[in-house]
CSV table of C-alpha atoms in Angstrom, one decimal:
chain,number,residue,atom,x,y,z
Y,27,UNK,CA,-14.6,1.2,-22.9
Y,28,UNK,CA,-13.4,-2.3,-21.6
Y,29,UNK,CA,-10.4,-2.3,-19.8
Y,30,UNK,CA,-7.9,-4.8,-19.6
Y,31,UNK,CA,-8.0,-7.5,-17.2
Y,32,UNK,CA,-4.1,-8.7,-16.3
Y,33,UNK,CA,-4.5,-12.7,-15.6
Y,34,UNK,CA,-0.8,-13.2,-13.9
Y,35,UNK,CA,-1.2,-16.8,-14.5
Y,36,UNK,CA,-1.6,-16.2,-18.0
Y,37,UNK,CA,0.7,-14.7,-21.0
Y,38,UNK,CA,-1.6,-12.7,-22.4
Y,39,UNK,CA,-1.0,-9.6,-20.3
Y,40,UNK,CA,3.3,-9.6,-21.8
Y,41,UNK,CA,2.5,-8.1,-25.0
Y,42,UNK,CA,0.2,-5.4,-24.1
Y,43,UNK,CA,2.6,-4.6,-21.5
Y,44,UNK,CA,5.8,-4.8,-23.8
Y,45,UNK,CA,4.4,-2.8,-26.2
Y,46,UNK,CA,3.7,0.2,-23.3
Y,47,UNK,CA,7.5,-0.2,-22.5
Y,48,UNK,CA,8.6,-0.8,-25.8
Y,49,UNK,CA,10.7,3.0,-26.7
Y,50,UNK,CA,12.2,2.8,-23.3
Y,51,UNK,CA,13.4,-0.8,-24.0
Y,52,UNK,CA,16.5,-1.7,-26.8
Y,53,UNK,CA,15.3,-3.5,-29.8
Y,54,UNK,CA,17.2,-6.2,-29.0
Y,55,UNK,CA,16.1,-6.5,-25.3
Y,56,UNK,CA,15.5,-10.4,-26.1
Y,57,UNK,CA,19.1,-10.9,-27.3
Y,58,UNK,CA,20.3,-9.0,-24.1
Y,59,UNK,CA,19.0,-11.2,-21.7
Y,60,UNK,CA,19.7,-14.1,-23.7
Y,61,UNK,CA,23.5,-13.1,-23.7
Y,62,UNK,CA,23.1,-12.0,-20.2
Y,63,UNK,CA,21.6,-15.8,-19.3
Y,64,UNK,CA,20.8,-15.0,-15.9
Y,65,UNK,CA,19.9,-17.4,-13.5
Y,66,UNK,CA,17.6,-16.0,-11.5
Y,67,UNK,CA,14.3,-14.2,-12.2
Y,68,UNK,CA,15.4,-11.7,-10.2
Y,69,UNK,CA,18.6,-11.2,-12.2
Y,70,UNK,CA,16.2,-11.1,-15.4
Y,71,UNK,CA,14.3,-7.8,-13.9
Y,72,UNK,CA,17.2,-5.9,-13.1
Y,73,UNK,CA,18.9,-6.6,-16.3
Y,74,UNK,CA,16.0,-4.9,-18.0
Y,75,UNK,CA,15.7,-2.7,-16.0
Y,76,UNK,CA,19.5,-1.1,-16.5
Y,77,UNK,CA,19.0,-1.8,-20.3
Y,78,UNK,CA,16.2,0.7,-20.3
Y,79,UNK,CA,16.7,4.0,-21.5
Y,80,UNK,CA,15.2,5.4,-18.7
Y,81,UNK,CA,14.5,3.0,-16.2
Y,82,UNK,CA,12.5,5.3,-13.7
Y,83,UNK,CA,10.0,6.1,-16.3
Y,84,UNK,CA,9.9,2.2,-16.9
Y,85,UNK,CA,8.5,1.6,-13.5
Y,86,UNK,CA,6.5,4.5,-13.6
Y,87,UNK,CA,4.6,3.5,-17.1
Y,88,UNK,CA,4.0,0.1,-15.7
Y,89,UNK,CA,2.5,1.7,-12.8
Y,90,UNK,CA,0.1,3.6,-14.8
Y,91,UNK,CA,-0.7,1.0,-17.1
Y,92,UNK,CA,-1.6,-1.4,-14.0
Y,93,UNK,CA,-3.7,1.7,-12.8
Y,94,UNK,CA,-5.3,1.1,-16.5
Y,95,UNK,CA,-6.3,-2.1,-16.0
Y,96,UNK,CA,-8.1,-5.1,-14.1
Y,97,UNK,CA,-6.3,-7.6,-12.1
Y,98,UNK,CA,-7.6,-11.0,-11.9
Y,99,UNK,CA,-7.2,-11.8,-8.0
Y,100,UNK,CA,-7.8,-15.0,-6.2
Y,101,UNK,CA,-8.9,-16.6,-2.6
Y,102,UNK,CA,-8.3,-20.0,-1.6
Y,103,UNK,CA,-10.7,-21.4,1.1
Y,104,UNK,CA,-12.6,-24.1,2.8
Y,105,UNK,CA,-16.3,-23.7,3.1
Y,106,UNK,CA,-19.5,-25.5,3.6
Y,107,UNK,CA,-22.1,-25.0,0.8
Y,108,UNK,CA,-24.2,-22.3,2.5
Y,109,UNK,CA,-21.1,-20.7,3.9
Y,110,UNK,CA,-20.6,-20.5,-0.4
Y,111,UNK,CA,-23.5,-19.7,-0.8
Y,112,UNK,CA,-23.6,-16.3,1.2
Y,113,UNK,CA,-20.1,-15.3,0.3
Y,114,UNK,CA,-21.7,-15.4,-3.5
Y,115,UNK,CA,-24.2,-13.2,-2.2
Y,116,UNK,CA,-22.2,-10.9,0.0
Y,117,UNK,CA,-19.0,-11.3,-1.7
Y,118,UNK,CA,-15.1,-11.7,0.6
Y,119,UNK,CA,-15.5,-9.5,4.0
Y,120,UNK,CA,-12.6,-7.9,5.8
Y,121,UNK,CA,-11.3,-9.9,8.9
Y,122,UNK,CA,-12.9,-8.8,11.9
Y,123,UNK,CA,-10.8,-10.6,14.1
Y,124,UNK,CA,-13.6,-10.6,17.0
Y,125,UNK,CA,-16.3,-11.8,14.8
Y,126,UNK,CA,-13.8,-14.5,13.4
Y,127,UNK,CA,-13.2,-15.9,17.2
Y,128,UNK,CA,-17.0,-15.9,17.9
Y,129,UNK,CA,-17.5,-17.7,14.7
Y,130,UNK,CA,-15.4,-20.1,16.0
Y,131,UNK,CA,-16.9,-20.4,18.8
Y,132,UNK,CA,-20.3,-20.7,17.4
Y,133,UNK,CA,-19.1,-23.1,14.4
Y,134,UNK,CA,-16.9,-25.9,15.9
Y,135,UNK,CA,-18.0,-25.9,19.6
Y,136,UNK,CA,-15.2,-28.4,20.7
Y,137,UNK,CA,-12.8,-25.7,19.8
Y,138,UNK,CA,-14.9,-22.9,22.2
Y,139,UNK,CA,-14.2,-25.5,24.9
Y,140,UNK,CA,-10.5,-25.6,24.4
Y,141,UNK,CA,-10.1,-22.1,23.4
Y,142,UNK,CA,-12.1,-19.9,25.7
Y,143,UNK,CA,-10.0,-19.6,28.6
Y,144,UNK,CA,-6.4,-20.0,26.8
Y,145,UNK,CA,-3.9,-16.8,26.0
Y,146,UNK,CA,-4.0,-17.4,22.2
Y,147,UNK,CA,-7.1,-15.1,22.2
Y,148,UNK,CA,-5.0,-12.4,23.7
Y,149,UNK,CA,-2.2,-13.1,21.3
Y,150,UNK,CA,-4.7,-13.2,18.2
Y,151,UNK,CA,-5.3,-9.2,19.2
Y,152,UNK,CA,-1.9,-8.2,19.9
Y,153,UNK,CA,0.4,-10.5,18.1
Y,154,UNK,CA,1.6,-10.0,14.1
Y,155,UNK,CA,-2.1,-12.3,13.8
Y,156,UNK,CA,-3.9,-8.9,14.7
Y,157,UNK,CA,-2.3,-6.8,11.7
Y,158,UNK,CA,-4.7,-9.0,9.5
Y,159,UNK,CA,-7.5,-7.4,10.8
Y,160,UNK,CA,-9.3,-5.3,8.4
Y,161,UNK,CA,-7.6,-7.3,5.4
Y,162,UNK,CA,-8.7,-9.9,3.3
Y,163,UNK,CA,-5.7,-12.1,1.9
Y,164,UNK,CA,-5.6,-12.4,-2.4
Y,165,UNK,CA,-3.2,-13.9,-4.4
Y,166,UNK,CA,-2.2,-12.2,-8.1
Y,167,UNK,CA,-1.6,-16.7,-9.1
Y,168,UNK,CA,-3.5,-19.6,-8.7
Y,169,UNK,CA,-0.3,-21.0,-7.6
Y,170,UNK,CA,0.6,-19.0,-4.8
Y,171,UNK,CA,-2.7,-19.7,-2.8
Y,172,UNK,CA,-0.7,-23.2,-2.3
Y,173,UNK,CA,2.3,-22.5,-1.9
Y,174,UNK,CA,3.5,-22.0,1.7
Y,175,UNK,CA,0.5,-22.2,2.7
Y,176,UNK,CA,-2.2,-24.5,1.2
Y,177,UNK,CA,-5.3,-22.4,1.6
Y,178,UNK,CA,-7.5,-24.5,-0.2
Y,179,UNK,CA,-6.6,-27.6,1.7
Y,180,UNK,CA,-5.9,-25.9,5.5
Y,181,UNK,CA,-8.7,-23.3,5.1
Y,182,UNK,CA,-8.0,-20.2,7.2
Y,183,UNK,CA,-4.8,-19.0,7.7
Y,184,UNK,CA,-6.2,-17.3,10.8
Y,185,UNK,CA,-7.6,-20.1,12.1
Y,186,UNK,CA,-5.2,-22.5,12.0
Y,187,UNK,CA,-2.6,-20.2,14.0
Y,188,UNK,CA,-5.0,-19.3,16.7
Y,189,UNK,CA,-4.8,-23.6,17.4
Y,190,UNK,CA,-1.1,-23.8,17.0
Y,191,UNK,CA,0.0,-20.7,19.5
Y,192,UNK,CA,-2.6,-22.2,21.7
Y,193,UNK,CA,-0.9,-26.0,21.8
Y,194,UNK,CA,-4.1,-27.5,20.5
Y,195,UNK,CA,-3.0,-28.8,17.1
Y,196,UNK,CA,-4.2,-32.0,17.5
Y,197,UNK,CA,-7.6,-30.5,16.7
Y,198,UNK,CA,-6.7,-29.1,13.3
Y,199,UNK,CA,-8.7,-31.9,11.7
Y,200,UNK,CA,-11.9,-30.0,12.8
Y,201,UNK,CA,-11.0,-27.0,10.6
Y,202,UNK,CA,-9.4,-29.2,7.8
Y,203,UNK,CA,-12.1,-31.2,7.6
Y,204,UNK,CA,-15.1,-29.4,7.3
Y,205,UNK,CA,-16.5,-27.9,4.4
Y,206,UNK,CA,-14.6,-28.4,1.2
Y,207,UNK,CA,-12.0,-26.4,-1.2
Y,208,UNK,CA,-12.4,-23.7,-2.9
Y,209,UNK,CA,-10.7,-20.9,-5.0
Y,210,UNK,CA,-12.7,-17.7,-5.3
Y,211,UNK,CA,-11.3,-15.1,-8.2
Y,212,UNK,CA,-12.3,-11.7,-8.2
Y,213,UNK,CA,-11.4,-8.6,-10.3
Y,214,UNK,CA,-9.8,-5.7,-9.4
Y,215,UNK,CA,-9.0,-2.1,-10.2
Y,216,UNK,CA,-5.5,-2.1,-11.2
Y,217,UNK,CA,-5.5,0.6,-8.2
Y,218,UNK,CA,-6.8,-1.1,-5.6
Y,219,UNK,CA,-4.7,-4.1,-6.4
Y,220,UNK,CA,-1.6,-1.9,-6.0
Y,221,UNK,CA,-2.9,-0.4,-2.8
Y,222,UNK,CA,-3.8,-3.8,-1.5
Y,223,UNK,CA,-0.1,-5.0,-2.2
Y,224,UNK,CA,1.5,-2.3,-0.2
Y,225,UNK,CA,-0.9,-2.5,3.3
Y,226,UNK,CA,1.6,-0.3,5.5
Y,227,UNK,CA,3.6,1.9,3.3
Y,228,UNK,CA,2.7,3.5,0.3
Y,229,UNK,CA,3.9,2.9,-3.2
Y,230,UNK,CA,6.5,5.6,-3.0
Y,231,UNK,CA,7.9,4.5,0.0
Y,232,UNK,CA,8.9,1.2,-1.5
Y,233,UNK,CA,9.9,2.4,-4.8
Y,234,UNK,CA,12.8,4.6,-2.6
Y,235,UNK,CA,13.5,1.8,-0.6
Y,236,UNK,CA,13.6,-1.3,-2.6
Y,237,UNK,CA,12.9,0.5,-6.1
Y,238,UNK,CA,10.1,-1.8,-7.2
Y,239,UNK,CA,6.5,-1.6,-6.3
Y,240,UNK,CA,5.1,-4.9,-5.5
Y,241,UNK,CA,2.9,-6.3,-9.0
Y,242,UNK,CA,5.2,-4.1,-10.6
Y,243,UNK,CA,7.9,-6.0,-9.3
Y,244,UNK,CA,6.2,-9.6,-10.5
Y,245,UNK,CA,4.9,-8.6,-13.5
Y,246,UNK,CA,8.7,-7.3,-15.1
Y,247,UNK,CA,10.1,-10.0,-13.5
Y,248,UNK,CA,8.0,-12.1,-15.8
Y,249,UNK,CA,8.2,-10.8,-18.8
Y,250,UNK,CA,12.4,-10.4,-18.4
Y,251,UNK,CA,12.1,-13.8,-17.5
Y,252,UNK,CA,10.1,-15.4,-20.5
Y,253,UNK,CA,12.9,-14.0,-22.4
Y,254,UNK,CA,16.1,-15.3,-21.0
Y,255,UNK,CA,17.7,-18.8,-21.5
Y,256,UNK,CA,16.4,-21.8,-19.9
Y,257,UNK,CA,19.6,-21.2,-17.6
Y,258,UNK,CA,20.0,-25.1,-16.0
Y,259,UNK,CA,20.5,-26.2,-19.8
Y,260,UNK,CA,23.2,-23.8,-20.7
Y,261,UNK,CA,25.1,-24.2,-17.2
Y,262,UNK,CA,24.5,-27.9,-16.4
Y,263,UNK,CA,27.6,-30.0,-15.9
């Protein structure tokens, strides 16, 4: 049986979705966020979330349907086209934040020179860099793998923080300019994209504490969203 694959980036995932929520939801959920007009997306999710008839059972069906289905994931990047190459092969690897450094070392040799003796190779260990070990960093849009952060144009995340806490950014260029972009997409489990958006605490952690599980929380967001009033033309001046 062929699952569902949920591209964030496109609509197509709304109806399936809307019609798993659909006897927990009003009839005339469209009209109440239209009346509501809120302004924010946020506003939009928790508006449909109180208009639910049982709003707990909302976040747990769209749970379970994620669990039910693929999710469309993507990497931005800059690599040469054997480093390409091999990831096609291999496929995305977990930072190893050792093998990065010696990578580093073994790739761009003028930064080995300034590196090697300096603290930021103590602080890529022990500072908030070293809770990216064992990760690899996906984005649920297109979109967000530039905003922020423009992975396809900076490359490495990792990378380029190891040269700023070192003082060394004036030899950026040697990571931005090498190789070329790239945007790798991969598909996911449903599962393991919810476990991958919730690294440190689990799912029910969040839920008690903020009361929406991440993907959960973007994907209702959207689809509240789509429905409410362009808000700028209904409150502009």
């Amino acid at each position: 049986m062929n699952r569902f694959t949920i591209d964030f980036d496109a609509d197509t995932w709304m109806m399936p979705l809307r019609k798993e929520l659909g006897d927990l939801l009003p009839n005339d959920i469209e009209a109440v966020l239209r009346s509501a007009a809120p302004k924010f997306v946020e506003d939009a999710r928790d508006i449909l979330y109180r208009a639910s008839s049982d709003p707990e059972t909302l976040i747990d069906r769209s749970i379970d349907w994620v669990k039910g289905s693929d999710v469309l994931a993507f990497h931005g990047t800059r690599l040469t086209d054997i480093e390409a190459n091999k990831l096609w092969q291999s496929g995305l690897r977990a930072l190893d934040i050792q093998d990065r450094i010696d990578w580093i070392f073994r790739t761009v040799p003028d930064l080995a020179d300034a590196l090697a003796q300096h603290e930021a190779i103590k602080l890529a260990h022990s500072h908030s860099m070293g809770n990216r070990g064992g990760q690899v960093h996906l984005a649920i849009s297109r979109q967000f793998t530039q905003l922020g952060y423009d992975y396809h144009r900076e490359g490495s995340e990792f990378d380029r923080r190891l040269l700023q806490f070192a003082g060394l950014d004036h030899l950026l260029p040697q990571l931005t300019q090498r190789g070329r972009s790239w945007l790798v997409s991969i598909r996911l489990s449903g599962g393991q994209a919810l476990d991958g958006m919730h690294p440190f605490f689990p799912i029910e952690y969040t839920r008690e504490n903020d009361r929406y599980p991440n993907l959960v929380r973007e994907l209702l967001e959207e689809l509240a969203w789509q429905d409410a009033p362009p808000w700028q033309s209904s409150t502009a001046d």
